[in-house]
Amino acid sequence: MSGINPVVGAKDVKPKKPKKQKSSALYKQEHRVAFLFVLAPVIGFLLFSVYPFAYSIYASFTDWNGLNRMNFIGLDNFVKLFQDPYFYQTLYNTVFYMIGIPIGLGLALLLAIALNRGLRGTTFFRTVYYIPVISSLAAISIMWAWAYNGDFGLVNQVLEVFGIQGPNWLENKATVKPAIILMAVWKGLGYSMLLYLAAIQSVSKSFYEAADLDGANSYQKFLNITWPMVKPVTFFLVITNIIGGFQIFTEINIMTPTGGPEYSAASIVWYVWQKAFKYYQMGYGSAMSLILFVFIFIVTVIQFYLNRKSDYSLD
């Protein structure tokens, strides 16, 4: 008995591991169903986004015309691309259209501030400004093409009232891009305005009340309260408008089917479509699309970096 210790210390007791419960049949069935729901969009993304993107990358290194067999030609498409004056022209036109982004955002912010004052008819004006957003882009382009007509267009008829002889807007190299910018600003004004209005209405009134106690005027309240609080919305709108601006196509194709005088209205996506689907130079069009993707990616990364440097916090 001397070799046996009847008292077992607490340290000698090992905790028992809990038994792993078996999953029920219903639990397993729910997981399988959930997996199928998740798998469907993943397969769709792989089939309709990843695979076409990878295929277009390979096509950019070939002389593929969309019908015949692909022949690998290396960097010939890219060499030809950077020697193509129309590529630079259409890229310049596309970047020029970006002038409408700050104009549209500035007007949208002013309208949002005005509608936030609780004036009579706010709901009516919000509806009126948002109608172009939900309208067909093709229909709007046709309507504006008629309005810009040099002979019987509504724009020139209004200018004649003030004794001004308007040009043929879409056939004039100097006026075709401003005309398209004006239409694009009008089209997207309601969407940006509603986002700004929602952001402004989410700002706590206590901030403005504290500013009133400190004797701040309207400009100071806008600069120190309203603008910082709507800054995330501005960042979102800038990013989405830049991406959408680089992809402008329908307006150009309907309002200026030939790209405008001397390609003065042609966008980069319109030029890609011309090369790929009209002249069947799919490899060359894929090379331009790849360059456009890289350009958009770089601009987006720069925007995210600049936004991160300008982050703010409210103490």
PDB file of N, CA and C in Angstrom, residues 61-150:
ATOM      1  N   PHE A  61      -2.813  38.876 -78.498  1.00  0.00           N
ATOM      2  CA  PHE A  61      -1.507  38.504 -79.044  1.00  0.00           C
ATOM      3  C   PHE A  61      -1.640  37.717 -80.343  1.00  0.00           C
ATOM      4  N   THR A  62      -2.829  37.776 -80.956  1.00  0.00           N
ATOM      5  CA  THR A  62      -3.068  37.031 -82.188  1.00  0.00           C
ATOM      6  C   THR A  62      -3.638  37.966 -83.264  1.00  0.00           C
ATOM      7  N   ASP A  63      -3.759  37.443 -84.477  1.00  0.00           N
ATOM      8  CA  ASP A  63      -4.382  38.196 -85.565  1.00  0.00           C
ATOM      9  C   ASP A  63      -5.793  37.701 -85.822  1.00  0.00           C
ATOM     10  N   TRP A  64      -6.460  37.250 -84.791  1.00  0.00           N
ATOM     11  CA  TRP A  64      -7.795  36.644 -84.889  1.00  0.00           C
ATOM     12  C   TRP A  64      -8.795  37.648 -85.434  1.00  0.00           C
ATOM     13  N   ASN A  65      -9.644  37.182 -86.357  1.00  0.00           N
ATOM     14  CA  ASN A  65     -10.690  38.041 -86.922  1.00  0.00           C
ATOM     15  C   ASN A  65     -12.082  37.647 -86.438  1.00  0.00           C
ATOM     16  N   GLY A  66     -12.122  36.738 -85.458  1.00  0.00           N
ATOM     17  CA  GLY A  66     -13.405  36.320 -84.901  1.00  0.00           C
ATOM     18  C   GLY A  66     -13.981  35.089 -85.553  1.00  0.00           C
ATOM     19  N   LEU A  67     -13.433  34.688 -86.686  1.00  0.00           N
ATOM     20  CA  LEU A  67     -13.970  33.539 -87.418  1.00  0.00           C
ATOM     21  C   LEU A  67     -12.909  32.474 -87.655  1.00  0.00           C
ATOM     22  N   ASN A  68     -11.759  32.910 -88.119  1.00  0.00           N
ATOM     23  CA  ASN A  68     -10.724  31.949 -88.491  1.00  0.00           C
ATOM     24  C   ASN A  68      -9.899  31.538 -87.282  1.00  0.00           C
ATOM     25  N   ARG A  69      -8.920  30.730 -87.553  1.00  0.00           N
ATOM     26  CA  ARG A  69      -8.042  30.230 -86.499  1.00  0.00           C
ATOM     27  C   ARG A  69      -7.118  31.346 -86.003  1.00  0.00           C
ATOM     28  N   MET A  70      -6.815  31.310 -84.714  1.00  0.00           N
ATOM     29  CA  MET A  70      -5.924  32.310 -84.121  1.00  0.00           C
ATOM     30  C   MET A  70      -4.471  32.002 -84.491  1.00  0.00           C
ATOM     31  N   ASN A  71      -3.750  33.027 -84.918  1.00  0.00           N
ATOM     32  CA  ASN A  71      -2.320  32.901 -85.189  1.00  0.00           C
ATOM     33  C   ASN A  71      -1.572  33.833 -84.241  1.00  0.00           C
ATOM     34  N   PHE A  72      -0.707  33.265 -83.448  1.00  0.00           N
ATOM     35  CA  PHE A  72       0.039  34.049 -82.460  1.00  0.00           C
ATOM     36  C   PHE A  72       1.027  34.965 -83.189  1.00  0.00           C
ATOM     37  N   ILE A  73       0.950  36.270 -82.875  1.00  0.00           N
ATOM     38  CA  ILE A  73       1.831  37.251 -83.536  1.00  0.00           C
ATOM     39  C   ILE A  73       2.614  38.077 -82.511  1.00  0.00           C
ATOM     40  N   GLY A  74       2.585  37.660 -81.253  1.00  0.00           N
ATOM     41  CA  GLY A  74       3.370  38.358 -80.235  1.00  0.00           C
ATOM     42  C   GLY A  74       2.824  39.745 -79.928  1.00  0.00           C
ATOM     43  N   LEU A  75       3.703  40.727 -79.905  1.00  0.00           N
ATOM     44  CA  LEU A  75       3.350  42.094 -79.525  1.00  0.00           C
ATOM     45  C   LEU A  75       3.003  42.990 -80.717  1.00  0.00           C
ATOM     46  N   ASP A  76       2.765  42.381 -81.869  1.00  0.00           N
ATOM     47  CA  ASP A  76       2.503  43.188 -83.072  1.00  0.00           C
ATOM     48  C   ASP A  76       1.294  44.096 -82.908  1.00  0.00           C
ATOM     49  N   ASN A  77       0.230  43.591 -82.273  1.00  0.00           N
ATOM     50  CA  ASN A  77      -0.958  44.420 -82.079  1.00  0.00           C
ATOM     51  C   ASN A  77      -0.660  45.641 -81.211  1.00  0.00           C
ATOM     52  N   PHE A  78       0.156  45.451 -80.186  1.00  0.00           N
ATOM     53  CA  PHE A  78       0.471  46.564 -79.282  1.00  0.00           C
ATOM     54  C   PHE A  78       1.408  47.566 -79.959  1.00  0.00           C
ATOM     55  N   VAL A  79       2.327  47.071 -80.772  1.00  0.00           N
ATOM     56  CA  VAL A  79       3.199  47.975 -81.527  1.00  0.00           C
ATOM     57  C   VAL A  79       2.360  48.805 -82.489  1.00  0.00           C
ATOM     58  N   LYS A  80       1.441  48.153 -83.188  1.00  0.00           N
ATOM     59  CA  LYS A  80       0.553  48.859 -84.107  1.00  0.00           C
ATOM     60  C   LYS A  80      -0.344  49.842 -83.359  1.00  0.00           C
ATOM     61  N   LEU A  81      -0.769  49.435 -82.168  1.00  0.00           N
ATOM     62  CA  LEU A  81      -1.665  50.274 -81.375  1.00  0.00           C
ATOM     63  C   LEU A  81      -1.015  51.599 -81.002  1.00  0.00           C
ATOM     64  N   PHE A  82       0.208  51.542 -80.525  1.00  0.00           N
ATOM     65  CA  PHE A  82       0.883  52.761 -80.086  1.00  0.00           C
ATOM     66  C   PHE A  82       1.385  53.616 -81.255  1.00  0.00           C
ATOM     67  N   GLN A  83       1.221  53.107 -82.457  1.00  0.00           N
ATOM     68  CA  GLN A  83       1.526  53.909 -83.647  1.00  0.00           C
ATOM     69  C   GLN A  83       0.265  54.383 -84.361  1.00  0.00           C
ATOM     70  N   ASP A  84      -0.882  54.083 -83.775  1.00  0.00           N
ATOM     71  CA  ASP A  84      -2.160  54.415 -84.388  1.00  0.00           C
ATOM     72  C   ASP A  84      -2.616  55.797 -83.909  1.00  0.00           C
ATOM     73  N   PRO A  85      -2.678  56.804 -84.794  1.00  0.00           N
ATOM     74  CA  PRO A  85      -3.094  58.146 -84.352  1.00  0.00           C
ATOM     75  C   PRO A  85      -4.545  58.196 -83.895  1.00  0.00           C
ATOM     76  N   TYR A  86      -5.406  57.317 -84.449  1.00  0.00           N
ATOM     77  CA  TYR A  86      -6.801  57.305 -84.038  1.00  0.00           C
ATOM     78  C   TYR A  86      -6.962  56.789 -82.609  1.00  0.00           C
ATOM     79  N   PHE A  87      -6.073  55.921 -82.177  1.00  0.00           N
ATOM     80  CA  PHE A  87      -6.124  55.459 -80.793  1.00  0.00           C
ATOM     81  C   PHE A  87      -5.887  56.622 -79.836  1.00  0.00           C
ATOM     82  N   TYR A  88      -4.894  57.441 -80.122  1.00  0.00           N
ATOM     83  CA  TYR A  88      -4.618  58.598 -79.266  1.00  0.00           C
ATOM     84  C   TYR A  88      -5.750  59.619 -79.350  1.00  0.00           C
ATOM     85  N   GLN A  89      -6.325  59.770 -80.540  1.00  0.00           N
ATOM     86  CA  GLN A  89      -7.432  60.713 -80.701  1.00  0.00           C
ATOM     87  C   GLN A  89      -8.639  60.286 -79.872  1.00  0.00           C
ATOM     88  N   THR A  90      -9.003  59.025 -79.963  1.00  0.00           N
ATOM     89  CA  THR A  90     -10.164  58.536 -79.220  1.00  0.00           C
ATOM     90  C   THR A  90      -9.897  58.509 -77.722  1.00  0.00           C
ATOM     91  N   LEU A  91      -8.657  58.229 -77.327  1.00  0.00           N
ATOM     92  CA  LEU A  91      -8.312  58.266 -75.904  1.00  0.00           C
ATOM     93  C   LEU A  91      -8.414  59.695 -75.367  1.00  0.00           C
ATOM     94  N   TYR A  92      -7.941  60.659 -76.169  1.00  0.00           N
ATOM     95  CA  TYR A  92      -8.055  62.061 -75.773  1.00  0.00           C
ATOM     96  C   TYR A  92      -9.515  62.479 -75.650  1.00  0.00           C
ATOM     97  N   ASN A  93     -10.341  62.069 -76.610  1.00  0.00           N
ATOM     98  CA  ASN A  93     -11.765  62.403 -76.551  1.00  0.00           C
ATOM     99  C   ASN A  93     -12.409  61.831 -75.293  1.00  0.00           C
ATOM    100  N   THR A  94     -12.062  60.588 -74.971  1.00  0.00           N
ATOM    101  CA  THR A  94     -12.642  59.937 -73.796  1.00  0.00           C
ATOM    102  C   THR A  94     -12.258  60.671 -72.518  1.00  0.00           C
ATOM    103  N   VAL A  95     -10.987  61.049 -72.410  1.00  0.00           N
ATOM    104  CA  VAL A  95     -10.547  61.791 -71.225  1.00  0.00           C
ATOM    105  C   VAL A  95     -11.205  63.173 -71.187  1.00  0.00           C
ATOM    106  N   PHE A  96     -11.387  63.785 -72.351  1.00  0.00           N
ATOM    107  CA  PHE A  96     -12.030  65.103 -72.417  1.00  0.00           C
ATOM    108  C   PHE A  96     -13.457  65.045 -71.874  1.00  0.00           C
ATOM    109  N   TYR A  97     -14.146  63.942 -72.134  1.00  0.00           N
ATOM    110  CA  TYR A  97     -15.509  63.806 -71.628  1.00  0.00           C
ATOM    111  C   TYR A  97     -15.556  63.812 -70.104  1.00  0.00           C
ATOM    112  N   MET A  98     -14.436  63.508 -69.449  1.00  0.00           N
ATOM    113  CA  MET A  98     -14.393  63.491 -67.981  1.00  0.00           C
ATOM    114  C   MET A  98     -14.594  64.887 -67.386  1.00  0.00           C
ATOM    115  N   ILE A  99     -14.505  65.919 -68.219  1.00  0.00           N
ATOM    116  CA  ILE A  99     -14.769  67.268 -67.724  1.00  0.00           C
ATOM    117  C   ILE A  99     -16.182  67.353 -67.147  1.00  0.00           C
ATOM    118  N   GLY A 100     -17.065  66.538 -67.680  1.00  0.00           N
ATOM    119  CA  GLY A 100     -18.444  66.566 -67.192  1.00  0.00           C
ATOM    120  C   GLY A 100     -18.614  66.016 -65.795  1.00  0.00           C
ATOM    121  N   ILE A 101     -17.634  65.248 -65.289  1.00  0.00           N
ATOM    122  CA  ILE A 101     -17.773  64.643 -63.961  1.00  0.00           C
ATOM    123  C   ILE A 101     -17.812  65.706 -62.863  1.00  0.00           C
ATOM    124  N   PRO A 102     -16.804  66.589 -62.738  1.00  0.00           N
ATOM    125  CA  PRO A 102     -16.897  67.617 -61.681  1.00  0.00           C
ATOM    126  C   PRO A 102     -18.058  68.580 -61.885  1.00  0.00           C
ATOM    127  N   ILE A 103     -18.396  68.858 -63.151  1.00  0.00           N
ATOM    128  CA  ILE A 103     -19.541  69.741 -63.403  1.00  0.00           C
ATOM    129  C   ILE A 103     -20.831  69.093 -62.887  1.00  0.00           C
ATOM    130  N   GLY A 104     -21.022  67.829 -63.226  1.00  0.00           N
ATOM    131  CA  GLY A 104     -22.231  67.130 -62.789  1.00  0.00           C
ATOM    132  C   GLY A 104     -22.297  66.961 -61.284  1.00  0.00           C
ATOM    133  N   LEU A 105     -21.179  66.634 -60.651  1.00  0.00           N
ATOM    134  CA  LEU A 105     -21.178  66.450 -59.200  1.00  0.00           C
ATOM    135  C   LEU A 105     -21.419  67.768 -58.479  1.00  0.00           C
ATOM    136  N   GLY A 106     -20.836  68.848 -58.995  1.00  0.00           N
ATOM    137  CA  GLY A 106     -21.056  70.153 -58.379  1.00  0.00           C
ATOM    138  C   GLY A 106     -22.518  70.573 -58.453  1.00  0.00           C
ATOM    139  N   LEU A 107     -23.136  70.403 -59.621  1.00  0.00           N
ATOM    140  CA  LEU A 107     -24.549  70.747 -59.766  1.00  0.00           C
ATOM    141  C   LEU A 107     -25.431  69.846 -58.902  1.00  0.00           C
ATOM    142  N   ALA A 108     -25.095  68.560 -58.845  1.00  0.00           N
ATOM    143  CA  ALA A 108     -25.883  67.625 -58.038  1.00  0.00           C
ATOM    144  C   ALA A 108     -25.817  67.983 -56.559  1.00  0.00           C
ATOM    145  N   LEU A 109     -24.651  68.380 -56.087  1.00  0.00           N
ATOM    146  CA  LEU A 109     -24.507  68.762 -54.684  1.00  0.00           C
ATOM    147  C   LEU A 109     -25.305  70.031 -54.373  1.00  0.00           C
ATOM    148  N   LEU A 110     -25.270  70.994 -55.277  1.00  0.00           N
ATOM    149  CA  LEU A 110     -26.040  72.225 -55.072  1.00  0.00           C
ATOM    150  C   LEU A 110     -27.545  71.933 -55.052  1.00  0.00           C
ATOM    151  N   LEU A 111     -28.004  71.073 -55.956  1.00  0.00           N
ATOM    152  CA  LEU A 111     -29.417  70.713 -55.974  1.00  0.00           C
ATOM    153  C   LEU A 111     -29.813  69.957 -54.709  1.00  0.00           C
ATOM    154  N   ALA A 112     -28.936  69.073 -54.246  1.00  0.00           N
ATOM    155  CA  ALA A 112     -29.227  68.315 -53.028  1.00  0.00           C
ATOM    156  C   ALA A 112     -29.351  69.245 -51.821  1.00  0.00           C
ATOM    157  N   ILE A 113     -28.460  70.214 -51.734  1.00  0.00           N
ATOM    158  CA  ILE A 113     -28.524  71.180 -50.633  1.00  0.00           C
ATOM    159  C   ILE A 113     -29.819  71.987 -50.706  1.00  0.00           C
ATOM    160  N   ALA A 114     -30.206  72.372 -51.922  1.00  0.00           N
ATOM    161  CA  ALA A 114     -31.440  73.144 -52.088  1.00  0.00           C
ATOM    162  C   ALA A 114     -32.669  72.314 -51.715  1.00  0.00           C
ATOM    163  N   LEU A 115     -32.709  71.055 -52.156  1.00  0.00           N
ATOM    164  CA  LEU A 115     -33.855  70.203 -51.852  1.00  0.00           C
ATOM    165  C   LEU A 115     -33.898  69.810 -50.382  1.00  0.00           C
ATOM    166  N   ASN A 116     -32.772  69.850 -49.703  1.00  0.00           N
ATOM    167  CA  ASN A 116     -32.726  69.489 -48.286  1.00  0.00           C
ATOM    168  C   ASN A 116     -33.326  70.568 -47.397  1.00  0.00           C
ATOM    169  N   ARG A 117     -33.605  71.732 -47.933  1.00  0.00           N
ATOM    170  CA  ARG A 117     -34.148  72.832 -47.134  1.00  0.00           C
ATOM    171  C   ARG A 117     -35.643  72.689 -46.865  1.00  0.00           C
ATOM    172  N   GLY A 118     -36.242  71.622 -47.397  1.00  0.00           N
ATOM    173  CA  GLY A 118     -37.649  71.376 -47.109  1.00  0.00           C
ATOM    174  C   GLY A 118     -38.600  72.304 -47.815  1.00  0.00           C
ATOM    175  N   LEU A 119     -38.239  72.765 -48.997  1.00  0.00           N
ATOM    176  CA  LEU A 119     -39.112  73.653 -49.746  1.00  0.00           C
ATOM    177  C   LEU A 119     -40.306  72.887 -50.319  1.00  0.00           C
ATOM    178  N   ARG A 120     -41.346  73.607 -50.655  1.00  0.00           N
ATOM    179  CA  ARG A 120     -42.536  72.976 -51.218  1.00  0.00           C
ATOM    180  C   ARG A 120     -42.228  72.440 -52.618  1.00  0.00           C
ATOM    181  N   GLY A 121     -42.719  71.249 -52.903  1.00  0.00           N
ATOM    182  CA  GLY A 121     -42.500  70.642 -54.211  1.00  0.00           C
ATOM    183  C   GLY A 121     -41.219  69.835 -54.316  1.00  0.00           C
ATOM    184  N   THR A 122     -40.604  69.511 -53.173  1.00  0.00           N
ATOM    185  CA  THR A 122     -39.342  68.761 -53.189  1.00  0.00           C
ATOM    186  C   THR A 122     -39.507  67.402 -53.854  1.00  0.00           C
ATOM    187  N   THR A 123     -40.599  66.700 -53.519  1.00  0.00           N
ATOM    188  CA  THR A 123     -40.840  65.367 -54.101  1.00  0.00           C
ATOM    189  C   THR A 123     -40.995  65.452 -55.615  1.00  0.00           C
ATOM    190  N   PHE A 124     -41.691  66.483 -56.081  1.00  0.00           N
ATOM    191  CA  PHE A 124     -41.885  66.660 -57.526  1.00  0.00           C
ATOM    192  C   PHE A 124     -40.548  66.860 -58.233  1.00  0.00           C
ATOM    193  N   PHE A 125     -39.691  67.720 -57.688  1.00  0.00           N
ATOM    194  CA  PHE A 125     -38.410  68.003 -58.327  1.00  0.00           C
ATOM    195  C   PHE A 125     -37.480  66.792 -58.282  1.00  0.00           C
ATOM    196  N   ARG A 126     -37.529  66.037 -57.201  1.00  0.00           N
ATOM    197  CA  ARG A 126     -36.709  64.825 -57.133  1.00  0.00           C
ATOM    198  C   ARG A 126     -37.129  63.844 -58.223  1.00  0.00           C
ATOM    199  N   THR A 127     -38.432  63.743 -58.458  1.00  0.00           N
ATOM    200  CA  THR A 127     -38.929  62.849 -59.509  1.00  0.00           C
ATOM    201  C   THR A 127     -38.510  63.337 -60.884  1.00  0.00           C
ATOM    202  N   VAL A 128     -38.647  64.641 -61.110  1.00  0.00           N
ATOM    203  CA  VAL A 128     -38.291  65.212 -62.412  1.00  0.00           C
ATOM    204  C   VAL A 128     -36.817  64.993 -62.717  1.00  0.00           C
ATOM    205  N   TYR A 129     -35.955  65.208 -61.735  1.00  0.00           N
ATOM    206  CA  TYR A 129     -34.515  65.054 -61.968  1.00  0.00           C
ATOM    207  C   TYR A 129     -34.114  63.594 -62.129  1.00  0.00           C
ATOM    208  N   TYR A 130     -34.914  62.679 -61.572  1.00  0.00           N
ATOM    209  CA  TYR A 130     -34.522  61.267 -61.633  1.00  0.00           C
ATOM    210  C   TYR A 130     -35.082  60.558 -62.864  1.00  0.00           C
ATOM    211  N   ILE A 131     -36.049  61.139 -63.542  1.00  0.00           N
ATOM    212  CA  ILE A 131     -36.626  60.498 -64.732  1.00  0.00           C
ATOM    213  C   ILE A 131     -35.565  60.186 -65.787  1.00  0.00           C
ATOM    214  N   PRO A 132     -34.617  61.105 -66.111  1.00  0.00           N
ATOM    215  CA  PRO A 132     -33.596  60.750 -67.114  1.00  0.00           C
ATOM    216  C   PRO A 132     -32.728  59.564 -66.714  1.00  0.00           C
ATOM    217  N   VAL A 133     -32.570  59.341 -65.408  1.00  0.00           N
ATOM    218  CA  VAL A 133     -31.714  58.241 -64.949  1.00  0.00           C
ATOM    219  C   VAL A 133     -32.312  56.897 -65.329  1.00  0.00           C
ATOM    220  N   ILE A 134     -33.626  56.776 -65.193  1.00  0.00           N
ATOM    221  CA  ILE A 134     -34.287  55.495 -65.459  1.00  0.00           C
ATOM    222  C   ILE A 134     -34.768  55.381 -66.909  1.00  0.00           C
ATOM    223  N   SER A 135     -34.570  56.430 -67.688  1.00  0.00           N
ATOM    224  CA  SER A 135     -34.981  56.391 -69.092  1.00  0.00           C
ATOM    225  C   SER A 135     -33.946  55.657 -69.936  1.00  0.00           C
ATOM    226  N   SER A 136     -34.377  55.153 -71.074  1.00  0.00           N
ATOM    227  CA  SER A 136     -33.485  54.440 -71.980  1.00  0.00           C
ATOM    228  C   SER A 136     -32.405  55.380 -72.526  1.00  0.00           C
ATOM    229  N   LEU A 137     -31.167  54.947 -72.438  1.00  0.00           N
ATOM    230  CA  LEU A 137     -30.066  55.763 -72.936  1.00  0.00           C
ATOM    231  C   LEU A 137     -30.160  55.948 -74.444  1.00  0.00           C
ATOM    232  N   ALA A 138     -30.616  54.921 -75.148  1.00  0.00           N
ATOM    233  CA  ALA A 138     -30.770  55.030 -76.602  1.00  0.00           C
ATOM    234  C   ALA A 138     -31.836  56.069 -76.956  1.00  0.00           C
ATOM    235  N   ALA A 139     -32.964  56.045 -76.226  1.00  0.00           N
ATOM    236  CA  ALA A 139     -34.027  57.004 -76.489  1.00  0.00           C
ATOM    237  C   ALA A 139     -33.573  58.428 -76.182  1.00  0.00           C
ATOM    238  N   ILE A 140     -32.841  58.585 -75.091  1.00  0.00           N
ATOM    239  CA  ILE A 140     -32.339  59.909 -74.724  1.00  0.00           C
ATOM    240  C   ILE A 140     -31.340  60.413 -75.764  1.00  0.00           C
ATOM    241  N   SER A 141     -30.498  59.530 -76.261  1.00  0.00           N
ATOM    242  CA  SER A 141     -29.519  59.930 -77.276  1.00  0.00           C
ATOM    243  C   SER A 141     -30.213  60.387 -78.555  1.00  0.00           C
ATOM    244  N   ILE A 142     -31.273  59.673 -78.953  1.00  0.00           N
ATOM    245  CA  ILE A 142     -32.031  60.075 -80.140  1.00  0.00           C
ATOM    246  C   ILE A 142     -32.689  61.433 -79.917  1.00  0.00           C
ATOM    247  N   MET A 143     -33.238  61.637 -78.715  1.00  0.00           N
ATOM    248  CA  MET A 143     -33.896  62.896 -78.409  1.00  0.00           C
ATOM    249  C   MET A 143     -32.916  64.069 -78.459  1.00  0.00           C
ATOM    250  N   TRP A 144     -31.733  63.884 -77.870  1.00  0.00           N
ATOM    251  CA  TRP A 144     -30.738  64.952 -77.873  1.00  0.00           C
ATOM    252  C   TRP A 144     -30.145  65.161 -79.266  1.00  0.00           C
ATOM    253  N   ALA A 145     -30.033  64.106 -80.050  1.00  0.00           N
ATOM    254  CA  ALA A 145     -29.561  64.274 -81.430  1.00  0.00           C
ATOM    255  C   ALA A 145     -30.535  65.155 -82.216  1.00  0.00           C
ATOM    256  N   TRP A 146     -31.833  64.976 -81.956  1.00  0.00           N
ATOM    257  CA  TRP A 146     -32.827  65.848 -82.589  1.00  0.00           C
ATOM    258  C   TRP A 146     -32.712  67.284 -82.060  1.00  0.00           C
ATOM    259  N   ALA A 147     -32.515  67.419 -80.755  1.00  0.00           N
ATOM    260  CA  ALA A 147     -32.430  68.759 -80.158  1.00  0.00           C
ATOM    261  C   ALA A 147     -31.213  69.518 -80.658  1.00  0.00           C
ATOM    262  N   TYR A 148     -30.138  68.801 -81.002  1.00  0.00           N
ATOM    263  CA  TYR A 148     -28.909  69.451 -81.471  1.00  0.00           C
ATOM    264  C   TYR A 148     -28.888  69.677 -82.980  1.00  0.00           C
ATOM    265  N   ASN A 149     -29.931  69.278 -83.679  1.00  0.00           N
ATOM    266  CA  ASN A 149     -29.950  69.443 -85.133  1.00  0.00           C
ATOM    267  C   ASN A 149     -29.795  70.912 -85.510  1.00  0.00           C
ATOM    268  N   GLY A 150     -28.947  71.169 -86.492  1.00  0.00           N
ATOM    269  CA  GLY A 150     -28.656  72.547 -86.854  1.00  0.00           C
ATOM    270  C   GLY A 150     -29.772  73.258 -87.581  1.00  0.00           C
TER     271      GLY A 150
END
